[in-house]
mmCIF file of C-alpha atoms in Angstrom:
data_model
loop_
_atom_site.group_PDB
_atom_site.id
_atom_site.type_symbol
_atom_site.label_atom_id
_atom_site.label_comp_id
_atom_site.label_asym_id
_atom_site.label_seq_id
_atom_site.Cartn_x
_atom_site.Cartn_y
_atom_site.Cartn_z
ATOM 1 C CA UNK A 506 112.832 191.269 31.246
ATOM 2 C CA UNK A 507 113.381 187.811 29.849
ATOM 3 C CA UNK A 508 110.924 186.215 32.271
ATOM 4 C CA UNK A 509 108.363 188.891 31.557
ATOM 5 C CA UNK A 510 108.698 188.262 27.823
ATOM 6 C CA UNK A 511 108.187 184.516 28.322
ATOM 7 C CA UNK A 512 105.031 185.096 30.355
ATOM 8 C CA UNK A 513 103.672 187.400 27.672
ATOM 9 C CA UNK A 514 104.462 184.829 24.977
ATOM 10 C CA UNK A 515 102.672 182.098 26.951
ATOM 11 C CA UNK A 516 99.594 184.287 27.221
ATOM 12 C CA UNK A 517 99.652 184.741 23.458
ATOM 13 C CA UNK A 518 99.829 181.006 22.714
ATOM 14 C CA UNK A 519 97.264 179.589 25.133
ATOM 15 C CA UNK A 520 95.289 176.822 23.350
ATOM 16 C CA UNK A 521 92.975 178.347 20.773
ATOM 17 C CA UNK A 522 90.192 175.854 21.234
ATOM 18 C CA UNK A 523 87.390 177.306 19.206
ATOM 19 C CA UNK A 524 83.878 176.243 20.045
ATOM 20 C CA UNK A 525 83.713 174.195 16.861
ATOM 21 C CA UNK A 526 87.003 172.445 17.586
ATOM 22 C CA UNK A 527 85.864 171.583 21.112
ATOM 23 C CA UNK A 528 82.592 170.197 19.782
ATOM 24 C CA UNK A 529 84.336 168.060 17.201
ATOM 25 C CA UNK A 530 86.913 166.821 19.680
ATOM 26 C CA UNK A 531 84.074 165.797 21.988
ATOM 27 C CA UNK A 532 82.053 164.231 19.156
ATOM 28 C CA UNK A 533 85.014 162.166 17.917
ATOM 29 C CA UNK A 534 85.815 160.985 21.432
ATOM 30 C CA UNK A 535 82.162 160.050 22.031
ATOM 31 C CA UNK A 536 82.106 158.074 18.768
ATOM 32 C CA UNK A 537 85.208 156.130 19.837
ATOM 33 C CA UNK A 538 83.744 155.438 23.294
ATOM 34 C CA UNK A 539 80.406 154.316 21.836
ATOM 35 C CA UNK A 540 82.167 151.934 19.459
ATOM 36 C CA UNK A 541 84.072 150.524 22.437
ATOM 37 C CA UNK A 542 80.832 150.314 24.404
ATOM 38 C CA UNK A 543 79.355 148.113 21.663
ATOM 39 C CA UNK A 544 82.282 145.721 22.048
ATOM 40 C CA UNK A 545 82.155 145.745 25.868
ATOM 41 C CA UNK A 546 78.371 145.292 25.869
ATOM 42 C CA UNK A 547 78.541 142.367 23.470
ATOM 43 C CA UNK A 548 81.329 140.659 25.404
ATOM 44 C CA UNK A 549 79.775 141.097 28.854
ATOM 45 C CA UNK A 550 76.353 140.188 27.511
ATOM 46 C CA UNK A 551 77.762 136.939 26.148
ATOM 47 C CA UNK A 552 79.117 135.976 29.580
ATOM 48 C CA UNK A 553 76.222 137.441 31.593
ATOM 49 C CA UNK A 554 75.454 134.196 33.500
ATOM 50 C CA UNK A 555 79.069 133.978 34.661
ATOM 51 C CA UNK A 556 79.044 137.640 35.707
ATOM 52 C CA UNK A 557 75.877 137.109 37.733
ATOM 53 C CA UNK A 558 77.385 134.064 39.399
ATOM 54 C CA UNK A 559 80.432 136.117 40.405
ATOM 55 C CA UNK A 560 78.218 138.863 41.818
ATOM 56 C CA UNK A 561 76.248 136.385 43.890
ATOM 57 C CA UNK A 562 79.423 134.783 45.208
ATOM 58 C CA UNK A 563 81.522 137.891 45.797
ATOM 59 C CA UNK A 564 79.130 140.771 46.485
ATOM 60 C CA UNK A 565 75.538 139.607 46.974
ATOM 61 C CA UNK A 566 74.638 142.825 48.816
ATOM 62 C CA UNK A 567 75.431 145.010 45.795
ATOM 63 C CA UNK A 568 72.358 145.684 43.606
ATOM 64 C CA UNK A 569 72.606 144.096 40.165
ATOM 65 C CA UNK A 570 72.178 147.461 38.411
ATOM 66 C CA UNK A 571 75.086 149.019 40.322
ATOM 67 C CA UNK A 572 77.225 145.907 39.780
ATOM 68 C CA UNK A 573 76.730 146.032 36.029
ATOM 69 C CA UNK A 574 77.247 149.802 35.862
ATOM 70 C CA UNK A 575 80.580 149.572 37.677
ATOM 71 C CA UNK A 576 81.679 146.549 35.654
ATOM 72 C CA UNK A 577 80.849 148.165 32.307
ATOM 73 C CA UNK A 578 82.549 151.426 33.322
ATOM 74 C CA UNK A 579 85.747 149.703 34.441
ATOM 75 C CA UNK A 580 85.836 147.507 31.337
ATOM 76 C CA UNK A 581 85.225 150.521 29.079
ATOM 77 C CA UNK A 582 87.981 152.602 30.681
ATOM 78 C CA UNK A 583 90.390 149.678 30.454
ATOM 79 C CA UNK A 584 89.542 149.133 26.783
ATOM 80 C CA UNK A 585 90.052 152.826 25.936
ATOM 81 C CA UNK A 586 93.448 152.796 27.692
ATOM 82 C CA UNK A 587 94.527 149.636 25.864
ATOM 83 C CA UNK A 588 93.196 151.014 22.579
ATOM 84 C CA UNK A 589 95.166 154.249 22.929
ATOM 85 C CA UNK A 590 98.345 152.372 23.757
ATOM 86 C CA UNK A 591 97.816 149.911 20.884
ATOM 87 C CA UNK A 592 96.932 152.649 18.373
ATOM 88 C CA UNK A 593 100.051 154.557 19.347
ATOM 89 C CA UNK A 594 102.233 151.455 18.977
ATOM 90 C CA UNK A 595 100.715 150.543 15.605
ATOM 91 C CA UNK A 596 101.120 154.100 14.301
ATOM 92 C CA UNK A 597 104.786 154.276 15.250
ATOM 93 C CA UNK A 598 105.528 150.776 13.957
ATOM 94 C CA UNK A 599 103.952 151.516 10.561
ATOM 95 C CA UNK A 600 106.435 154.341 9.997
ATOM 96 C CA UNK A 601 109.521 152.655 11.504
ATOM 97 C CA UNK A 602 109.997 155.480 13.984
ATOM 98 C CA UNK A 603 113.258 155.444 15.920
ATOM 99 C CA UNK A 604 113.239 157.219 19.272
ATOM 100 C CA UNK A 605 116.050 159.761 19.419
ATOM 101 C CA UNK A 606 118.287 160.444 22.404
ATOM 102 C CA UNK A 607 119.321 163.990 23.179
ATOM 103 C CA UNK A 608 122.961 163.184 22.418
ATOM 104 C CA UNK A 609 121.990 162.320 18.818
ATOM 105 C CA UNK A 610 120.239 165.627 18.084
ATOM 106 C CA UNK A 611 121.001 168.189 20.812
ATOM 107 C CA UNK A 612 119.993 171.180 18.674
ATOM 108 C CA UNK A 613 116.597 169.632 17.835
ATOM 109 C CA UNK A 614 115.954 168.805 21.494
ATOM 110 C CA UNK A 615 116.871 172.355 22.486
ATOM 111 C CA UNK A 616 114.410 173.764 19.941
ATOM 112 C CA UNK A 617 111.578 171.567 21.177
ATOM 113 C CA UNK A 618 112.383 172.288 24.812
ATOM 114 C CA UNK A 619 112.426 176.057 24.201
ATOM 115 C CA UNK A 620 109.132 176.016 22.307
ATOM 116 C CA UNK A 621 107.504 173.721 24.878
ATOM 117 C CA UNK A 622 108.512 176.138 27.640
ATOM 118 C CA UNK A 623 106.860 179.009 25.778
ATOM 119 C CA UNK A 624 103.764 176.874 25.197
ATOM 120 C CA UNK A 625 103.701 175.945 28.906
ATOM 121 C CA UNK A 626 103.712 172.193 28.261
ATOM 122 C CA UNK A 627 106.068 169.289 28.893
ATOM 123 C CA UNK A 628 108.580 168.609 26.095
ATOM 124 C CA UNK A 629 107.555 165.418 24.268
ATOM 125 C CA UNK A 630 109.831 162.590 23.236
ATOM 126 C CA UNK A 631 111.273 162.980 19.732
ATOM 127 C CA UNK A 632 111.220 160.287 17.056
ATOM 128 C CA UNK A 633 112.882 160.122 13.647
ATOM 129 C CA UNK A 634 111.662 158.540 10.415
ATOM 130 C CA UNK A 635 114.497 157.805 7.989
ATOM 131 C CA UNK A 636 112.821 159.168 4.865
ATOM 132 C CA UNK A 637 113.683 161.841 2.317
ATOM 133 C CA UNK A 638 110.000 162.787 2.159
ATOM 134 C CA UNK A 639 109.595 165.827 4.457
ATOM 135 C CA UNK A 640 106.802 165.473 7.009
ATOM 136 C CA UNK A 641 106.085 165.183 10.723
ATOM 137 C CA UNK A 642 103.320 164.194 13.130
ATOM 138 C CA UNK A 643 102.555 163.860 16.839
ATOM 139 C CA UNK A 644 101.025 161.009 18.818
ATOM 140 C CA UNK A 645 99.387 161.483 22.196
ATOM 141 C CA UNK A 646 99.067 159.301 25.263
ATOM 142 C CA UNK A 647 101.032 158.967 28.486
ATOM 143 C CA UNK A 648 104.303 159.343 26.577
ATOM 144 C CA UNK A 649 103.597 161.858 23.771
ATOM 145 C CA UNK A 650 106.025 161.905 20.886
ATOM 146 C CA UNK A 651 106.821 164.396 18.146
ATOM 147 C CA UNK A 652 108.034 162.581 15.023
ATOM 148 C CA UNK A 653 110.000 164.212 12.196
ATOM 149 C CA UNK A 654 111.512 162.810 9.030
ATOM 150 C CA UNK A 655 115.146 163.307 8.080
ATOM 151 C CA UNK A 656 113.909 165.061 4.939
ATOM 152 C CA UNK A 657 112.045 167.645 7.023
ATOM 153 C CA UNK A 658 115.169 168.634 8.946
ATOM 154 C CA UNK A 659 117.195 168.865 5.731
ATOM 155 C CA UNK A 660 114.776 171.047 3.762
ATOM 156 C CA UNK A 661 113.720 173.700 6.295
ATOM 157 C CA UNK A 662 115.662 176.659 7.604
ATOM 158 C CA UNK A 663 115.747 177.509 11.323
ATOM 159 C CA UNK A 664 112.650 179.739 11.379
ATOM 160 C CA UNK A 665 110.606 177.280 9.311
ATOM 161 C CA UNK A 666 111.625 174.345 11.486
ATOM 162 C CA UNK A 667 110.681 176.275 14.634
ATOM 163 C CA UNK A 668 107.260 177.072 13.157
ATOM 164 C CA UNK A 669 106.596 173.450 12.162
ATOM 165 C CA UNK A 670 107.656 172.125 15.572
ATOM 166 C CA UNK A 671 105.428 174.733 17.231
ATOM 167 C CA UNK A 672 102.528 173.502 15.072
ATOM 168 C CA UNK A 673 103.012 169.944 16.336
ATOM 169 C CA UNK A 674 103.325 171.097 19.955
ATOM 170 C CA UNK A 675 99.992 172.882 19.506
ATOM 171 C CA UNK A 676 98.401 169.532 18.578
ATOM 172 C CA UNK A 677 99.756 168.002 21.777
ATOM 173 C CA UNK A 678 98.797 171.007 23.898
ATOM 174 C CA UNK A 679 95.245 171.045 22.520
ATOM 175 C CA UNK A 680 94.883 167.271 23.144
ATOM 176 C CA UNK A 681 93.635 166.721 19.589
ATOM 177 C CA UNK A 682 96.729 164.577 18.938
ATOM 178 C CA UNK A 683 95.541 162.171 21.650
ATOM 179 C CA UNK A 684 91.991 162.009 20.267
ATOM 180 C CA UNK A 685 93.238 161.491 16.711
ATOM 181 C CA UNK A 686 95.667 158.785 17.849
ATOM 182 C CA UNK A 687 92.812 157.004 19.603
ATOM 183 C CA UNK A 688 90.596 157.371 16.533
ATOM 184 C CA UNK A 689 93.116 155.579 14.286
ATOM 185 C CA UNK A 690 92.583 152.217 16.017
ATOM 186 C CA UNK A 691 89.494 150.933 14.179
ATOM 187 C CA UNK A 692 90.548 152.325 10.762
ATOM 188 C CA UNK A 693 93.945 150.646 11.213
ATOM 189 C CA UNK A 694 92.240 147.298 11.778
ATOM 190 C CA UNK A 695 90.329 147.797 8.526
ATOM 191 C CA UNK A 696 93.257 148.856 6.314
ATOM 192 C CA UNK A 697 95.013 146.730 3.721
ATOM 193 C CA UNK A 698 98.359 146.596 5.497
ATOM 194 C CA UNK A 699 99.142 143.603 7.728
ATOM 195 C CA UNK A 700 99.308 144.193 11.474
ATOM 196 C CA UNK A 701 100.820 141.627 13.844
ATOM 197 C CA UNK A 702 101.392 139.309 10.874
ATOM 198 C CA UNK A 703 97.676 139.023 10.041
ATOM 199 C CA UNK A 704 96.330 140.030 6.609
ATOM 200 C CA UNK A 705 93.688 142.760 6.630
ATOM 201 C CA UNK A 706 90.710 140.612 5.670
ATOM 202 C CA UNK A 707 91.420 138.006 8.348
ATOM 203 C CA UNK A 708 92.124 140.567 11.052
ATOM 204 C CA UNK A 709 89.010 142.598 10.280
ATOM 205 C CA UNK A 710 86.764 139.548 9.953
ATOM 206 C CA UNK A 711 88.022 137.990 13.184
ATOM 207 C CA UNK A 712 87.526 141.170 15.188
ATOM 208 C CA UNK A 713 84.183 142.097 13.643
ATOM 209 C CA UNK A 714 83.011 138.471 13.658
ATOM 210 C CA UNK A 715 83.758 138.158 17.371
ATOM 211 C CA UNK A 716 81.548 141.177 18.065
ATOM 212 C CA UNK A 717 78.712 139.793 15.911
ATOM 213 C CA UNK A 718 78.834 136.355 17.475
ATOM 214 C CA UNK A 719 79.020 137.831 20.990
ATOM 215 C CA UNK A 720 75.813 139.740 20.251
ATOM 216 C CA UNK A 721 74.086 136.548 19.140
ATOM 217 C CA UNK A 722 75.166 134.828 22.347
ATOM 218 C CA UNK A 723 74.098 137.838 24.430
ATOM 219 C CA UNK A 724 70.603 137.658 22.914
ATOM 220 C CA UNK A 725 70.304 134.093 24.243
ATOM 221 C CA UNK A 726 69.626 132.497 20.858
ATOM 222 C CA UNK A 727 72.388 129.913 21.228
ATOM 223 C CA UNK A 728 70.864 128.450 24.397
ATOM 224 C CA UNK A 729 68.185 126.606 22.427
ATOM 225 C CA UNK A 730 70.061 126.175 19.141
ATOM 226 C CA UNK A 731 71.689 122.993 17.925
ATOM 227 C CA UNK A 732 75.482 122.726 17.622
ATOM 228 C CA UNK A 733 75.131 122.749 13.842
ATOM 229 C CA UNK A 734 73.125 125.974 13.891
ATOM 230 C CA UNK A 735 75.608 127.578 16.267
ATOM 231 C CA UNK A 736 78.453 126.584 13.955
ATOM 232 C CA UNK A 737 76.679 128.104 10.962
ATOM 233 C CA UNK A 738 76.038 131.345 12.837
ATOM 234 C CA UNK A 739 79.691 131.479 13.905
ATOM 235 C CA UNK A 740 80.830 130.955 10.299
ATOM 236 C CA UNK A 741 78.397 133.614 9.039
ATOM 237 C CA UNK A 742 79.632 136.033 11.708
ATOM 238 C CA UNK A 743 83.192 135.444 10.521
ATOM 239 C CA UNK A 744 82.238 136.091 6.884
ATOM 240 C CA UNK A 745 80.357 139.292 7.741
ATOM 241 C CA UNK A 746 82.834 140.434 10.376
ATOM 242 C CA UNK A 747 84.731 142.778 8.077
ATOM 243 C CA UNK A 748 81.501 144.540 7.069
ATOM 244 C CA UNK A 749 80.490 144.846 10.722
ATOM 245 C CA UNK A 750 83.855 146.358 11.588
ATOM 246 C CA UNK A 751 83.534 148.829 8.722
ATOM 247 C CA UNK A 752 80.086 149.908 9.913
ATOM 248 C CA UNK A 753 81.421 150.314 13.448
ATOM 249 C CA UNK A 754 84.394 152.373 12.247
ATOM 250 C CA UNK A 755 82.473 154.626 9.836
ATOM 251 C CA UNK A 756 81.227 157.177 12.430
ATOM 252 C CA UNK A 757 84.753 157.436 13.854
ATOM 253 C CA UNK A 758 86.206 157.970 10.369
ATOM 254 C CA UNK A 759 83.594 160.592 9.479
ATOM 255 C CA UNK A 760 83.991 162.569 12.694
ATOM 256 C CA UNK A 761 87.798 162.334 12.473
ATOM 257 C CA UNK A 762 87.512 163.837 9.002
ATOM 258 C CA UNK A 763 85.468 166.750 10.370
ATOM 259 C CA UNK A 764 87.842 167.228 13.291
ATOM 260 C CA UNK A 765 90.891 167.338 11.022
ATOM 261 C CA UNK A 766 89.526 170.298 9.102
ATOM 262 C CA UNK A 767 89.559 172.449 12.234
ATOM 263 C CA UNK A 768 92.519 171.052 14.127
ATOM 264 C CA UNK A 769 94.993 171.908 11.362
ATOM 265 C CA UNK A 770 93.808 175.511 11.116
ATOM 266 C CA UNK A 771 93.921 175.939 14.898
ATOM 267 C CA UNK A 772 97.390 174.362 15.151
ATOM 268 C CA UNK A 773 98.628 176.519 12.251
ATOM 269 C CA UNK A 774 97.559 179.699 14.013
ATOM 270 C CA UNK A 775 98.792 178.536 17.426
ATOM 271 C CA UNK A 776 102.109 177.407 15.960
ATOM 272 C CA UNK A 777 102.535 180.697 14.115
ATOM 273 C CA UNK A 778 101.786 182.609 17.314
ATOM 274 C CA UNK A 779 104.174 180.496 19.361
ATOM 275 C CA UNK A 780 107.064 180.833 16.922
ATOM 276 C CA UNK A 781 106.196 184.481 16.322
ATOM 277 C CA UNK A 782 106.617 184.057 12.564
ATOM 278 C CA UNK A 783 103.435 183.146 10.639
ATOM 279 C CA UNK A 784 105.210 183.725 7.337
ATOM 280 C CA UNK A 785 107.808 181.092 8.266
ATOM 281 C CA UNK A 786 105.109 178.441 8.749
ATOM 282 C CA UNK A 787 103.440 179.469 5.477
ATOM 283 C CA UNK A 788 106.803 179.226 3.728
ATOM 284 C CA UNK A 789 107.435 175.786 5.262
ATOM 285 C CA UNK A 790 104.045 174.449 4.131
ATOM 286 C CA UNK A 791 104.583 175.787 0.634
ATOM 287 C CA UNK A 792 108.093 174.365 0.421
ATOM 288 C CA UNK A 793 107.095 170.932 1.738
ATOM 289 C CA UNK A 794 104.015 170.718 -0.452
ATOM 290 C CA UNK A 795 106.034 171.608 -3.561
ATOM 291 C CA UNK A 796 108.749 169.090 -2.692
ATOM 292 C CA UNK A 797 106.301 166.172 -2.909
ATOM 293 C CA UNK A 798 105.817 166.688 -6.636
ATOM 294 C CA UNK A 799 109.565 166.486 -7.205
ATOM 295 C CA UNK A 800 110.109 163.407 -5.021
ATOM 296 C CA UNK A 801 110.984 160.230 -6.999
ATOM 297 C CA UNK A 802 107.905 158.020 -7.290
ATOM 298 C CA UNK A 803 109.634 154.992 -5.777
ATOM 299 C CA UNK A 804 110.249 156.978 -2.580
ATOM 300 C CA UNK A 805 106.532 157.384 -1.967
ATOM 301 C CA UNK A 806 104.555 154.470 -0.535
ATOM 302 C CA UNK A 807 100.943 154.741 0.661
ATOM 303 C CA UNK A 808 100.196 154.356 4.337
ATOM 304 C CA UNK A 809 96.464 153.864 3.657
ATOM 305 C CA UNK A 810 95.596 157.277 5.029
ATOM 306 C CA UNK A 811 95.780 156.201 8.691
ATOM 307 C CA UNK A 812 99.230 157.601 9.479
ATOM 308 C CA UNK A 813 98.852 160.236 6.771
ATOM 309 C CA UNK A 814 95.961 161.772 8.686
ATOM 310 C CA UNK A 815 98.179 162.570 11.672
ATOM 311 C CA UNK A 816 100.877 164.237 9.563
ATOM 312 C CA UNK A 817 101.533 167.929 8.959
ATOM 313 C CA UNK A 818 100.749 167.328 5.275
ATOM 314 C CA UNK A 819 98.575 164.433 4.011
ATOM 315 C CA UNK A 820 101.183 162.713 1.830
ATOM 316 C CA UNK A 821 102.628 160.635 4.684
ATOM 317 C CA UNK A 822 106.263 159.624 4.389
ATOM 318 C CA UNK A 823 106.399 157.092 1.534
ATOM 319 C CA UNK A 824 104.213 155.877 -1.341
ATOM 320 C CA UNK A 825 104.907 153.095 -3.855
ATOM 321 C CA UNK A 826 103.170 153.332 -7.226
ATOM 322 C CA UNK A 827 103.469 149.557 -7.627
ATOM 323 C CA UNK A 828 101.364 148.964 -4.520
ATOM 324 C CA UNK A 829 97.694 149.620 -5.107
ATOM 325 C CA UNK A 830 94.540 148.765 -3.260
ATOM 326 C CA UNK A 831 93.761 146.060 -5.762
ATOM 327 C CA UNK A 832 90.103 146.983 -5.707
ATOM 328 C CA UNK A 833 89.790 146.067 -2.030
ATOM 329 C CA UNK A 834 87.788 148.181 0.374
ATOM 330 C CA UNK A 835 89.926 150.518 2.486
ATOM 331 C CA UNK A 836 88.817 153.064 5.055
ATOM 332 C CA UNK A 837 90.651 156.304 4.412
ATOM 333 C CA UNK A 838 91.039 159.415 6.540
ATOM 334 C CA UNK A 839 92.504 161.806 3.999
ATOM 335 C CA UNK A 840 90.832 164.948 5.247
ATOM 336 C CA UNK A 841 93.426 167.714 5.599
ATOM 337 C CA UNK A 842 92.181 171.126 4.482
ATOM 338 C CA UNK A 843 93.775 172.333 1.231
ATOM 339 C CA UNK A 844 97.370 173.387 1.842
ATOM 340 C CA UNK A 845 96.850 176.508 -0.269
ATOM 341 C CA UNK A 846 94.033 177.612 2.037
ATOM 342 C CA UNK A 847 96.209 177.044 5.099
ATOM 343 C CA UNK A 848 98.975 179.134 3.529
ATOM 344 C CA UNK A 849 96.548 181.935 2.636
ATOM 345 C CA UNK A 850 95.195 182.062 6.193
ATOM 346 C CA UNK A 851 98.696 182.199 7.648
ATOM 347 C CA UNK A 852 99.686 185.067 5.364
ATOM 348 C CA UNK A 853 96.507 186.927 6.282
ATOM 349 C CA UNK A 854 97.423 186.390 9.926
ATOM 350 C CA UNK A 855 100.936 187.695 9.270
ATOM 351 C CA UNK A 856 99.449 190.804 7.624
ATOM 352 C CA UNK A 857 97.206 191.328 10.666
ATOM 353 C CA UNK A 858 100.214 191.209 12.969
ATOM 354 C CA UNK A 859 102.194 193.648 10.828
ATOM 355 C CA UNK A 860 99.303 196.098 10.672
#
């Protein structure tokens, strides 16, 4: 009887990938790949003579078109893999996530393992953010992780915590957590917070400037230009690099915004189905949303929307009123649907189940 009940529960919680969600997942992924293709094309175009020399020396029998197609494909796949790994690392480092061992939180691990079994997916790693602000998020990749704050565990009862964890497992099961993690890479490069010790403007201008200058080299203009002209073009590329990076990231930001509208609703419904208690998830959202208004202002510090976008609720984990944008341009991904609308839909779903 127990096994039969588990099989029935799994059937109920199979990924609810609506047609619109699938389209937006695909569109966001395509936007990320196209942005990477611009970088790969510029880089390989800049070193085209060297690539042709290698083809002649190593594989002269391979047609040039096939050689380039294989080379671009391999480089693109490698870049996407590195980008996902880097985006995941940057996201976790920005929130000071500490990976938990099962001995530290056996009850939490048991909850996640039980829910993952019902959802027919592998239990993810579990991370903890030491913050009184209640929230959670999931990051995808080869080693998916479900991250919770200490405040989340303290403020929710057992049913509410189960429902919230089920919501995050739905993100991982639907693969939208992986796509959203990948999509945070370019916006992270363009945010105001330092990464790897580099200030935002320098990091963005270096990355965007390298792409611009590689394009100029790929077009062959530098072959007949003087060293002075090349130096001026390189300097101009560096100055305009941040703008170029922003233009490159804009489609990813826009499509991530559209994707977020659907992925939260789908994960809410899937999480409510998995936990079997839609009202518990509605209660958790209401409780967590209300708690933000009562949180001391010094405990809230902005994460520039990049990490916030992955969270259950769009307030992130911390926000400091003393830290502002200072009038500087920042790409933001604050695109969660209204929490009140999510709560209303969950309560309508609960009424459907009861009737």
